[in-house]
Coordinates of C-alpha atoms in Angstrom, one line a residue:
M156 CA 0.0 0.0 0.0
N157 CA 1.4 3.4 -1.0
N158 CA 2.0 5.9 1.8
I159 CA -0.4 8.9 1.9
H160 CA 1.6 12.0 0.9
I161 CA 0.8 15.1 3.0
P162 CA 2.8 18.2 1.9
P163 CA 4.8 20.0 4.6
V164 CA 2.6 23.0 5.3
V165 CA -0.6 21.0 5.5
K166 CA 1.2 18.4 7.8
N167 CA 2.4 21.1 10.1
L168 CA -0.9 22.9 10.2
L169 CA -2.6 19.6 11.1
I170 CA -0.1 19.0 13.9
I171 CA -0.4 22.6 15.3
N172 CA -4.2 22.5 15.3
G173 CA -4.1 19.1 17.1
L174 CA -1.7 20.4 19.7
F175 CA -3.8 23.5 20.3
F176 CA -6.9 21.3 20.6
A177 CA -5.2 19.0 23.1
A178 CA -3.8 22.0 25.1
K179 CA -7.3 23.5 25.3
Y180 CA -8.7 20.5 27.2
I181 CA -5.5 20.0 29.3
F182 CA -5.7 23.6 30.5
Q183 CA -9.4 23.4 30.9
S184 CA -9.0 20.6 33.3
K185 CA -6.9 23.0 35.4
G186 CA -9.5 25.8 35.3
I187 CA -7.8 27.8 32.5
D188 CA -9.9 28.7 29.4
L189 CA -7.6 29.1 26.4
D190 CA -10.4 30.4 24.3
L191 CA -10.3 33.6 26.3
L192 CA -6.6 34.0 25.6
L193 CA -6.2 32.7 22.1
G194 CA -9.7 33.1 20.5
A195 CA -10.3 36.4 18.6
F196 CA -12.4 39.0 20.4
Y197 CA -13.9 42.1 18.9
F198 CA -11.0 44.7 18.5
D199 CA -12.6 47.1 21.0
S200 CA -13.2 44.4 23.6
P201 CA -11.2 44.5 26.8
L202 CA -10.4 40.9 26.2
F203 CA -8.7 41.6 22.8
K204 CA -5.0 40.8 22.5
I205 CA -2.7 41.6 19.6
W206 CA -1.8 37.9 18.9
Q207 CA -5.4 36.7 18.6
P208 CA -5.9 37.4 14.9
I209 CA -3.4 34.6 14.3
T210 CA -4.0 32.2 17.2
Y211 CA -7.8 32.1 16.7
M212 CA -7.2 30.1 13.6
F213 CA -5.8 27.2 15.6
M214 CA -8.5 27.0 18.3
H215 CA -11.7 25.0 17.8
G216 CA -14.9 24.7 19.7
N217 CA -15.3 20.9 19.9
F218 CA -14.2 17.7 18.3
T219 CA -16.7 17.9 15.4
H220 CA -15.5 21.5 14.6
I221 CA -11.8 20.5 14.3
L222 CA -12.6 17.2 12.6
F223 CA -14.4 18.8 9.7
N224 CA -11.9 21.6 9.3
M225 CA -8.9 19.3 9.4
F226 CA -10.5 16.9 7.0
A227 CA -11.1 19.7 4.5
L228 CA -7.5 21.0 5.1
F229 CA -6.1 17.6 4.4
S230 CA -8.4 16.9 1.4
F231 CA -8.3 20.3 -0.4
G232 CA -5.1 21.8 1.1
S233 CA -2.9 19.0 0.0
V234 CA -3.9 19.4 -3.6
L235 CA -3.5 23.2 -3.5
E236 CA -0.1 23.1 -1.7
T237 CA 1.2 20.5 -4.2
R238 CA 0.1 22.9 -7.0
W239 CA 1.3 26.2 -5.5
G240 CA 4.3 25.3 -3.4
T241 CA 4.8 25.9 0.3
R242 CA 5.3 29.7 0.3
R243 CA 2.2 30.6 -1.7
F244 CA 0.1 28.1 0.1
I245 CA 0.9 29.3 3.7
N246 CA 0.4 32.9 2.6
F247 CA -2.9 32.0 1.1
Y248 CA -4.0 30.2 4.2
L249 CA -3.0 33.0 6.6
I250 CA -4.4 35.8 4.4
T251 CA -7.8 34.2 4.0
G252 CA -7.9 33.5 7.8
L253 CA -7.2 37.2 8.5
G254 CA -9.7 38.3 5.9
A255 CA -12.3 36.1 7.5
L256 CA -11.8 37.9 10.8
A257 CA -11.7 41.3 9.2
L258 CA -15.1 40.8 7.6
Q259 CA -16.6 39.4 10.8
W260 CA -15.3 42.5 12.7
G261 CA -16.7 44.8 10.0
V262 CA -20.1 43.3 10.3
Q263 CA -19.9 43.5 14.1
A264 CA -18.7 47.1 13.9
F265 CA -21.7 48.0 11.7
E266 CA -24.1 46.3 14.1
I267 CA -22.6 48.1 17.1
Y268 CA -22.7 51.4 15.2
Q269 CA -26.4 50.8 14.5
M270 CA -27.1 50.4 18.2
T271 CA -24.8 53.1 19.7
G272 CA -23.7 55.5 16.9
S273 CA -20.1 54.4 17.2
A274 CA -18.2 51.2 16.4
I275 CA -15.9 51.9 19.3
N276 CA -17.3 52.2 22.9
P277 CA -14.4 52.2 25.4
G278 CA -15.3 50.9 28.8
A279 CA -18.8 49.8 27.6
V280 CA -18.2 46.3 28.8
T281 CA -16.6 45.1 32.0
V282 CA -15.4 41.5 32.1
D283 CA -14.7 39.5 35.2
I284 CA -12.8 36.4 34.0
A285 CA -12.6 34.8 37.4
K286 CA -16.3 34.8 37.7
G287 CA -17.0 34.3 34.0
M288 CA -19.2 37.3 33.9
A289 CA -19.6 40.3 31.6
S290 CA -21.5 43.5 32.4
L291 CA -22.7 46.3 30.1
N292 CA -22.1 49.9 31.1
L293 CA -24.3 51.5 28.4
R294 CA -27.8 52.8 28.8
G295 CA -30.6 53.2 26.3
L296 CA -30.4 49.7 24.7
T297 CA -33.2 47.2 24.5
P298 CA -32.7 43.9 26.2
E299 CA -32.2 42.2 22.8
Q300 CA -29.6 44.9 21.9
S301 CA -27.8 44.5 25.2
E302 CA -27.6 40.8 24.7
T303 CA -26.2 41.2 21.2
F304 CA -23.7 43.9 22.4
L305 CA -22.4 41.7 25.2
G306 CA -22.2 38.7 22.9
I307 CA -19.9 40.7 20.5
Y308 CA -17.7 42.1 23.2
S309 CA -17.4 39.0 25.4
G310 CA -17.6 36.1 22.9
P311 CA -14.4 34.9 21.2
M312 CA -14.3 33.6 17.6
V313 CA -12.4 30.4 17.1
G314 CA -11.6 28.0 14.3
A315 CA -9.9 27.7 10.9
S316 CA -13.2 27.8 9.0
G317 CA -12.4 31.2 7.3
A318 CA -9.2 29.8 5.8
I319 CA -10.9 26.5 5.0
F320 CA -13.6 28.4 3.0
G321 CA -10.7 30.1 1.1
L322 CA -9.3 26.7 0.2
L323 CA -12.8 25.5 -0.9
V324 CA -13.2 28.5 -3.2
A325 CA -9.7 28.1 -4.6
F326 CA -10.2 24.4 -5.3
G327 CA -13.5 25.1 -7.0
M328 CA -11.9 27.7 -9.2
L329 CA -8.9 25.7 -10.1
Y330 CA -10.6 22.2 -10.4
P331 CA -14.2 23.1 -11.3
N332 CA -15.0 19.7 -12.8
A333 CA -13.6 17.7 -9.9
E334 CA -16.4 15.4 -8.5
L335 CA -17.1 15.6 -4.8
Y336 CA -19.2 13.4 -2.6
I337 CA -21.4 15.5 -0.2
M338 CA -23.2 14.2 2.9
F339 CA -26.8 13.1 2.1
I340 CA -26.2 13.2 -1.6
P341 CA -25.7 9.7 -3.0
V342 CA -24.0 10.8 -6.3
P343 CA -20.9 12.9 -6.9
V344 CA -21.4 16.6 -7.6
K345 CA -18.9 18.8 -9.5
A346 CA -17.0 21.4 -7.4
K347 CA -18.2 24.3 -9.6
Y348 CA -21.8 23.5 -8.6
I349 CA -21.6 22.5 -5.0
I350 CA -19.2 25.1 -3.6
P351 CA -21.2 28.2 -4.8
V352 CA -24.3 26.6 -3.4
Y353 CA -22.6 26.1 0.0
I354 CA -21.4 29.7 0.1
L355 CA -24.9 31.0 -0.7
I356 CA -26.2 28.8 2.1
E357 CA -23.7 30.4 4.5
L358 CA -24.7 33.9 3.3
S359 CA -28.4 33.2 3.9
L360 CA -27.7 31.8 7.3
G361 CA -25.6 34.8 8.2
V362 CA -28.3 37.2 7.2
A363 CA -31.1 35.2 8.8
S364 CA -29.4 34.7 12.1
F365 CA -27.5 37.9 12.3
Q366 CA -28.0 38.1 16.0
G367 CA -27.6 35.3 18.5
D368 CA -25.9 32.8 16.2
S369 CA -22.6 31.4 17.6
I370 CA -21.4 30.5 14.1
A371 CA -19.4 33.2 12.4
H372 CA -21.0 33.0 9.0
Y373 CA -19.5 36.3 7.8
A374 CA -16.0 35.0 8.7
H375 CA -16.6 32.1 6.4
L376 CA -17.6 34.5 3.7
G377 CA -14.6 36.7 4.3
G378 CA -12.3 33.7 3.8
A379 CA -14.2 32.8 0.6
L380 CA -14.0 36.3 -0.7
L381 CA -10.2 36.7 -0.1
G382 CA -9.7 33.2 -1.6
F383 CA -11.5 34.2 -4.8
I384 CA -9.5 37.5 -5.1
L385 CA -6.2 35.8 -4.6
V386 CA -6.8 33.0 -7.1
K387 CA -7.9 35.6 -9.7
L388 CA -4.8 37.7 -9.1
W389 CA -2.5 34.7 -9.3
K390 CA -4.1 33.3 -12.4
E391 CA -4.2 36.5 -14.4
K392 CA -0.7 38.0 -13.9
N393 CA 2.7 37.2 -12.6
T394 CA 3.3 37.6 -8.9
F395 CA 6.2 37.4 -6.5
Y396 CA 5.6 33.7 -6.2
D397 CA 6.1 33.0 -9.9
Y398 CA 9.7 34.1 -9.5
Y399 CA 10.7 32.9 -6.1
D400 CA 8.7 29.6 -5.5

């Protein structure tokens, strides 16, 4: 039986994500919540730290979350890294992950602006990590708005899903006729059909459940958008990577 070839960046990303996931539960057993330290909080939150835009990509909510993301990274990322090379692939992965967070922040900033007239409200939220409590220091909001505001300021975003959506879009653009098997569909479907449908579903879910949904749908779309832009740029003109890969 031939050994399964996993290119170096994908292999290292799988290992790092696995180590972060194991560390999360090891520290949790000692009463330390790594999501609060390494997940990405809204940029105006008192819990935001400068390293979180990178580390959030390696944190995951539960076993199902990391399983599906790492399966997609292995399945689609291996193909793309083999095609692009290590430098281009790691930059693509990180840029789409950062783009995912940027769009999520943009949507959150717009929502906060709609409620308060400003996307930045210093001191609006007080967080007591020891007690696991967050309190709102703003007046004039409805109970629903207060709940949404607190959720944005005190809820971290975790997961590699934004970068994974970037990989899905890239794969669909570069291999549109590749046949994929999707859950609950007994026949293979070409990538050029199923990936746009999946993105549209994410968009509709993001709009429909704009408030109170723990899934960062707009982060997924941010990764998809950056993935689309990068593939178009790299396909249509020479880039740094064409000379130095």
